[in-house]
Amino acid sequence: MLLCSLLFQRRSRALNALGLAAIIWLLLSPRSLFAPGFQLSFAATAGILLLYPVLSRNLLPESDRLFIVLLVKPVLRVFFVSVSAFAATAPVLMYHFGELSLFGLAANLVAVSLMTVTMNAFFAGTVAFALWPPAATAVMRAAEASLWVTCRIADFGASLPWATIALPVPPVELTLVFVMFLLGLAATGKDSFKGYVSWAAPGMFAVIPLVLLVRTWTMPMETISFSLAEGDIAGIRFPGGNCWLVGAGPETRYNRPYRDAIQPWLRGTLFGRLTTVVLPQTPTNIVHDLEPILQNHDVRELVLCHEPRDPLLQEDLQGFLGEYKVRLNLLHRPTAFVPSPGCTLRVYPGEGHAGYELR
């Protein structure tokens, strides 16, 4: 659309171009609509187009001092681009990955400039290759070096414990409130910006805890089953947020039940707290299978129908549970648990025929 506008000497509109690009993309690949890459790309671009002009128009200092013009304003412009993309992609990141990168806001101050160098060098190298290939090599080396530094910055951010925060999938109500806030912000003018932020931002932050509280305590009990080749795993979420896990699949290189099934389910339970793990059958590699669960959740109790036969494995399990301060509840007869009114979990111990029943 941009090239056509130049050809016909018409003014191009970035949002129209973005919409046209999305339509063409979806016509060629309709399934991309549900892909994180498509959603993140277009959300970030839309956020920059809608929010950056508002932020730069209202928050950039108006001073003409040389220090402000040469240093402060360029840095703030890059920061506003980062904030705009971050705000627009936050709901998508929380839904698909359950994480928000705080380090990215600061890293983008350098990464955006480096990517500008990378892209310009890449296009210059492409043109130079057609004219004089030796010159293209030098230009592409510059693009490679810039991209290498960008990747090292990303690796450094990933190694920091505070670089990302884990969050549950946000309720639909909160996502709508946040999107409406951003759209309202994008529509503000020079005179209405401060007034809108002064009442809309506190209102949005007041709604968030209220919605979370209501959703947490009114959500009914939920049970879900994950079918695995080695058996089934049941997840139970009780009113109030406590969760139980019945069974734990073997963690292998090609089979990751925690990463692929259990963790996404817990993220979708809105602050679900995994407090108890029940194992009707004792896995051969019980410590290895439980490790990702105990590392990421404050499990208080492990219910076993029988201990491992190997004395060394028993000792290893005791030390492992002690490290995470998990209480071991060893069953010797059929036991009924009532974690919540209206829900009864019966566990039947026994060598080779242990099982459970949920009512």
mmCIF file of C-alpha atoms in Angstrom, residues 34-249:
data_model
loop_
_atom_site.group_PDB
_atom_site.id
_atom_site.type_symbol
_atom_site.label_atom_id
_atom_site.label_comp_id
_atom_site.label_asym_id
_atom_site.label_seq_id
_atom_site.Cartn_x
_atom_site.Cartn_y
_atom_site.Cartn_z
ATOM 1 C CA PHE A 34 -4.425 -18.250 16.087
ATOM 2 C CA ALA A 35 -0.607 -18.325 15.930
ATOM 3 C CA PRO A 36 1.304 -16.326 18.572
ATOM 4 C CA GLY A 37 3.696 -14.946 15.952
ATOM 5 C CA PHE A 38 0.914 -13.386 13.884
ATOM 6 C CA GLN A 39 -0.845 -11.941 16.909
ATOM 7 C CA LEU A 40 2.351 -10.523 18.426
ATOM 8 C CA SER A 41 3.558 -8.987 15.164
ATOM 9 C CA PHE A 42 0.345 -7.158 14.361
ATOM 10 C CA ALA A 43 -0.405 -6.226 17.972
ATOM 11 C CA ALA A 44 3.054 -4.678 18.390
ATOM 12 C CA THR A 45 2.794 -2.763 15.119
ATOM 13 C CA ALA A 46 -0.711 -1.520 15.921
ATOM 14 C CA GLY A 47 0.419 -0.488 19.402
ATOM 15 C CA ILE A 48 3.309 1.545 18.014
ATOM 16 C CA LEU A 49 1.111 3.208 15.389
ATOM 17 C CA LEU A 50 -1.637 4.104 17.880
ATOM 18 C CA LEU A 51 0.172 4.781 21.155
ATOM 19 C CA TYR A 52 3.590 6.140 20.218
ATOM 20 C CA PRO A 53 2.272 9.400 18.692
ATOM 21 C CA VAL A 54 0.205 10.042 21.835
ATOM 22 C CA LEU A 55 3.103 9.383 24.214
ATOM 23 C CA SER A 56 5.633 11.395 22.234
ATOM 24 C CA ARG A 57 3.213 14.286 21.739
ATOM 25 C CA ASN A 58 2.368 14.570 25.426
ATOM 26 C CA LEU A 59 5.422 13.327 27.325
ATOM 27 C CA LEU A 60 8.439 14.523 25.354
ATOM 28 C CA PRO A 61 10.083 17.588 26.957
ATOM 29 C CA GLU A 62 9.583 20.791 24.974
ATOM 30 C CA SER A 63 12.952 22.289 25.883
ATOM 31 C CA ASP A 64 15.313 23.268 23.044
ATOM 32 C CA ARG A 65 18.473 22.792 25.100
ATOM 33 C CA LEU A 66 21.169 20.891 23.234
ATOM 34 C CA PHE A 67 21.386 18.111 25.852
ATOM 35 C CA ILE A 68 17.622 17.543 25.671
ATOM 36 C CA VAL A 69 17.512 17.561 21.879
ATOM 37 C CA LEU A 70 20.537 15.332 21.261
ATOM 38 C CA LEU A 71 20.218 12.814 24.095
ATOM 39 C CA VAL A 72 17.020 12.911 26.143
ATOM 40 C CA LYS A 73 14.506 13.103 23.298
ATOM 41 C CA PRO A 74 16.052 10.294 21.179
ATOM 42 C CA VAL A 75 16.236 7.992 24.208
ATOM 43 C CA LEU A 76 12.647 8.767 25.204
ATOM 44 C CA ARG A 77 11.409 8.174 21.657
ATOM 45 C CA VAL A 78 12.939 4.696 21.627
ATOM 46 C CA PHE A 79 11.531 4.052 25.114
ATOM 47 C CA PHE A 80 8.038 5.134 24.027
ATOM 48 C CA VAL A 81 8.234 2.744 21.073
ATOM 49 C CA SER A 82 9.142 -0.048 23.494
ATOM 50 C CA VAL A 83 6.338 0.862 25.914
ATOM 51 C CA SER A 84 3.786 1.035 23.087
ATOM 52 C CA ALA A 85 4.708 -2.411 21.772
ATOM 53 C CA PHE A 86 4.880 -3.843 25.303
ATOM 54 C CA ALA A 87 1.407 -2.585 26.236
ATOM 55 C CA ALA A 88 -0.177 -3.848 23.021
ATOM 56 C CA THR A 89 1.385 -7.313 23.204
ATOM 57 C CA ALA A 90 0.951 -7.870 26.969
ATOM 58 C CA PRO A 91 -2.441 -9.674 26.702
ATOM 59 C CA VAL A 92 -1.124 -11.932 23.921
ATOM 60 C CA LEU A 93 2.030 -12.804 25.873
ATOM 61 C CA MET A 94 0.062 -13.583 29.022
ATOM 62 C CA TYR A 95 -2.410 -15.780 27.141
ATOM 63 C CA HIS A 96 0.120 -17.851 25.187
ATOM 64 C CA PHE A 97 3.187 -17.878 27.429
ATOM 65 C CA GLY A 98 2.120 -16.679 30.890
ATOM 66 C CA GLU A 99 5.087 -14.307 31.115
ATOM 67 C CA LEU A 100 5.868 -10.620 30.722
ATOM 68 C CA SER A 101 9.406 -9.420 30.059
ATOM 69 C CA LEU A 102 10.335 -6.451 32.217
ATOM 70 C CA PHE A 103 13.934 -6.464 31.001
ATOM 71 C CA GLY A 104 12.736 -5.908 27.452
ATOM 72 C CA LEU A 105 11.623 -2.354 28.214
ATOM 73 C CA ALA A 106 15.193 -1.387 29.093
ATOM 74 C CA ALA A 107 16.897 -3.674 26.573
ATOM 75 C CA ASN A 108 14.929 -2.164 23.711
ATOM 76 C CA LEU A 109 16.686 1.158 24.277
ATOM 77 C CA VAL A 110 19.730 -0.533 22.748
ATOM 78 C CA ALA A 111 18.094 -3.326 20.746
ATOM 79 C CA VAL A 112 15.891 -1.024 18.639
ATOM 80 C CA SER A 113 18.919 0.998 17.549
ATOM 81 C CA LEU A 114 20.897 -2.165 16.836
ATOM 82 C CA MET A 115 18.079 -3.662 14.783
ATOM 83 C CA THR A 116 17.892 -0.424 12.790
ATOM 84 C CA VAL A 117 21.584 -0.832 11.978
ATOM 85 C CA THR A 118 21.031 -4.511 11.154
ATOM 86 C CA MET A 119 18.125 -3.912 8.779
ATOM 87 C CA ASN A 120 19.755 -0.952 7.012
ATOM 88 C CA ALA A 121 22.996 -2.884 6.607
ATOM 89 C CA PHE A 122 21.094 -5.904 5.292
ATOM 90 C CA PHE A 123 19.253 -3.913 2.610
ATOM 91 C CA ALA A 124 22.427 -2.015 1.722
ATOM 92 C CA GLY A 125 24.280 -5.309 1.407
ATOM 93 C CA THR A 126 21.556 -6.718 -0.834
ATOM 94 C CA VAL A 127 21.878 -3.752 -3.196
ATOM 95 C CA ALA A 128 25.683 -3.815 -3.015
ATOM 96 C CA PHE A 129 25.744 -7.507 -3.936
ATOM 97 C CA ALA A 130 24.077 -6.691 -7.252
ATOM 98 C CA LEU A 131 26.580 -3.898 -7.957
ATOM 99 C CA TRP A 132 29.858 -5.105 -6.423
ATOM 100 C CA PRO A 133 29.853 -8.358 -4.369
ATOM 101 C CA PRO A 134 33.048 -7.625 -2.351
ATOM 102 C CA ALA A 135 31.406 -4.515 -0.891
ATOM 103 C CA ALA A 136 28.361 -6.556 0.105
ATOM 104 C CA THR A 137 30.530 -8.831 2.248
ATOM 105 C CA ALA A 138 31.752 -5.956 4.411
ATOM 106 C CA VAL A 139 28.250 -4.545 4.837
ATOM 107 C CA MET A 140 26.803 -7.936 5.739
ATOM 108 C CA ARG A 141 29.553 -8.371 8.340
ATOM 109 C CA ALA A 142 28.315 -5.195 9.999
ATOM 110 C CA ALA A 143 24.750 -6.529 9.990
ATOM 111 C CA GLU A 144 25.966 -9.822 11.458
ATOM 112 C CA ALA A 145 27.893 -8.056 14.234
ATOM 113 C CA SER A 146 24.913 -5.886 15.129
ATOM 114 C CA LEU A 147 22.619 -8.905 15.235
ATOM 115 C CA TRP A 148 25.146 -10.817 17.378
ATOM 116 C CA VAL A 149 25.176 -8.032 19.980
ATOM 117 C CA THR A 150 21.361 -7.976 19.979
ATOM 118 C CA CYS A 151 21.237 -11.726 20.644
ATOM 119 C CA ARG A 152 23.764 -11.426 23.477
ATOM 120 C CA ILE A 153 21.615 -8.742 25.108
ATOM 121 C CA ALA A 154 18.607 -11.061 24.862
ATOM 122 C CA ASP A 155 20.607 -13.934 26.383
ATOM 123 C CA PHE A 156 21.739 -11.714 29.251
ATOM 124 C CA GLY A 157 18.156 -10.675 29.959
ATOM 125 C CA ALA A 158 16.991 -14.294 29.938
ATOM 126 C CA SER A 159 19.579 -15.154 32.602
ATOM 127 C CA LEU A 160 18.295 -12.553 35.081
ATOM 128 C CA PRO A 161 15.822 -13.944 37.663
ATOM 129 C CA TRP A 162 13.739 -10.756 37.677
ATOM 130 C CA ALA A 163 13.741 -10.254 33.901
ATOM 131 C CA THR A 164 10.333 -11.908 33.460
ATOM 132 C CA ILE A 165 7.298 -12.331 35.676
ATOM 133 C CA ALA A 166 4.932 -15.299 35.448
ATOM 134 C CA LEU A 167 1.227 -14.485 35.330
ATOM 135 C CA PRO A 168 -1.954 -16.516 34.798
ATOM 136 C CA VAL A 169 -4.149 -16.206 31.748
ATOM 137 C CA PRO A 170 -6.119 -12.970 32.295
ATOM 138 C CA PRO A 171 -9.928 -13.150 32.423
ATOM 139 C CA VAL A 172 -11.785 -11.868 29.377
ATOM 140 C CA GLU A 173 -13.200 -8.963 31.392
ATOM 141 C CA LEU A 174 -9.750 -7.667 32.315
ATOM 142 C CA THR A 175 -8.484 -8.018 28.755
ATOM 143 C CA LEU A 176 -11.427 -5.973 27.468
ATOM 144 C CA VAL A 177 -10.915 -3.301 30.139
ATOM 145 C CA PHE A 178 -7.221 -3.034 29.277
ATOM 146 C CA VAL A 179 -7.851 -2.863 25.518
ATOM 147 C CA MET A 180 -10.527 -0.189 26.021
ATOM 148 C CA PHE A 181 -8.082 1.809 28.151
ATOM 149 C CA LEU A 182 -5.444 1.657 25.406
ATOM 150 C CA LEU A 183 -7.939 2.629 22.693
ATOM 151 C CA GLY A 184 -9.138 5.545 24.801
ATOM 152 C CA LEU A 185 -5.540 6.616 25.352
ATOM 153 C CA ALA A 186 -4.863 6.450 21.618
ATOM 154 C CA ALA A 187 -7.860 8.719 20.968
ATOM 155 C CA THR A 188 -6.805 11.467 23.390
ATOM 156 C CA GLY A 189 -5.569 14.814 22.183
ATOM 157 C CA LYS A 190 -3.071 17.259 23.597
ATOM 158 C CA ASP A 191 -5.633 18.823 25.940
ATOM 159 C CA SER A 192 -7.405 15.655 27.094
ATOM 160 C CA PHE A 193 -4.390 13.376 27.712
ATOM 161 C CA LYS A 194 -3.719 14.286 31.344
ATOM 162 C CA GLY A 195 -7.404 14.293 32.265
ATOM 163 C CA TYR A 196 -7.982 10.879 30.692
ATOM 164 C CA VAL A 197 -4.966 9.291 32.379
ATOM 165 C CA SER A 198 -5.844 10.838 35.765
ATOM 166 C CA TRP A 199 -9.237 9.098 35.942
ATOM 167 C CA ALA A 200 -9.009 6.132 33.541
ATOM 168 C CA ALA A 201 -5.769 4.645 34.903
ATOM 169 C CA PRO A 202 -6.897 4.601 38.585
ATOM 170 C CA GLY A 203 -10.261 3.227 37.482
ATOM 171 C CA MET A 204 -8.622 0.398 35.544
ATOM 172 C CA PHE A 205 -6.316 -0.521 38.436
ATOM 173 C CA ALA A 206 -9.284 -0.474 40.822
ATOM 174 C CA VAL A 207 -11.239 -2.886 38.617
ATOM 175 C CA ILE A 208 -8.395 -5.435 38.342
ATOM 176 C CA PRO A 209 -8.347 -6.725 41.968
ATOM 177 C CA LEU A 210 -12.148 -6.645 42.135
ATOM 178 C CA VAL A 211 -12.543 -8.824 39.035
ATOM 179 C CA LEU A 212 -9.809 -11.216 40.183
ATOM 180 C CA LEU A 213 -11.396 -11.589 43.616
ATOM 181 C CA VAL A 214 -14.871 -12.259 42.217
ATOM 182 C CA ARG A 215 -13.606 -14.687 39.571
ATOM 183 C CA THR A 216 -11.436 -16.596 42.056
ATOM 184 C CA TRP A 217 -14.166 -17.189 44.616
ATOM 185 C CA THR A 218 -17.098 -17.736 42.253
ATOM 186 C CA MET A 219 -15.358 -20.152 39.894
ATOM 187 C CA PRO A 220 -16.928 -23.611 40.336
ATOM 188 C CA MET A 221 -14.967 -26.774 40.972
ATOM 189 C CA GLU A 222 -13.199 -27.996 37.859
ATOM 190 C CA THR A 223 -11.835 -31.412 36.979
ATOM 191 C CA ILE A 224 -9.729 -32.194 33.950
ATOM 192 C CA SER A 225 -8.057 -35.367 32.705
ATOM 193 C CA PHE A 226 -4.864 -35.685 30.680
ATOM 194 C CA SER A 227 -4.535 -38.949 28.757
ATOM 195 C CA LEU A 228 -0.998 -40.306 28.463
ATOM 196 C CA ALA A 229 0.425 -43.498 27.029
ATOM 197 C CA GLU A 230 1.490 -44.558 30.537
ATOM 198 C CA GLY A 231 -1.821 -43.633 32.218
ATOM 199 C CA ASP A 232 -4.067 -40.710 33.024
ATOM 200 C CA ILE A 233 -3.461 -37.610 35.128
ATOM 201 C CA ALA A 234 -6.385 -35.812 36.768
ATOM 202 C CA GLY A 235 -6.356 -32.174 37.792
ATOM 203 C CA ILE A 236 -8.866 -30.810 40.311
ATOM 204 C CA ARG A 237 -9.424 -27.126 41.005
ATOM 205 C CA PHE A 238 -11.512 -26.282 44.066
ATOM 206 C CA PRO A 239 -13.379 -23.036 44.788
ATOM 207 C CA GLY A 240 -10.885 -20.621 46.281
ATOM 208 C CA GLY A 241 -8.001 -21.651 44.039
ATOM 209 C CA ASN A 242 -6.493 -24.766 45.656
ATOM 210 C CA CYS A 243 -5.591 -27.467 43.124
ATOM 211 C CA TRP A 244 -4.849 -31.182 43.468
ATOM 212 C CA LEU A 245 -3.015 -33.326 40.965
ATOM 213 C CA VAL A 246 -3.741 -37.066 40.831
ATOM 214 C CA GLY A 247 -0.939 -38.887 39.057
ATOM 215 C CA ALA A 248 2.279 -37.632 37.463
ATOM 216 C CA GLY A 249 3.424 -38.797 34.053
#
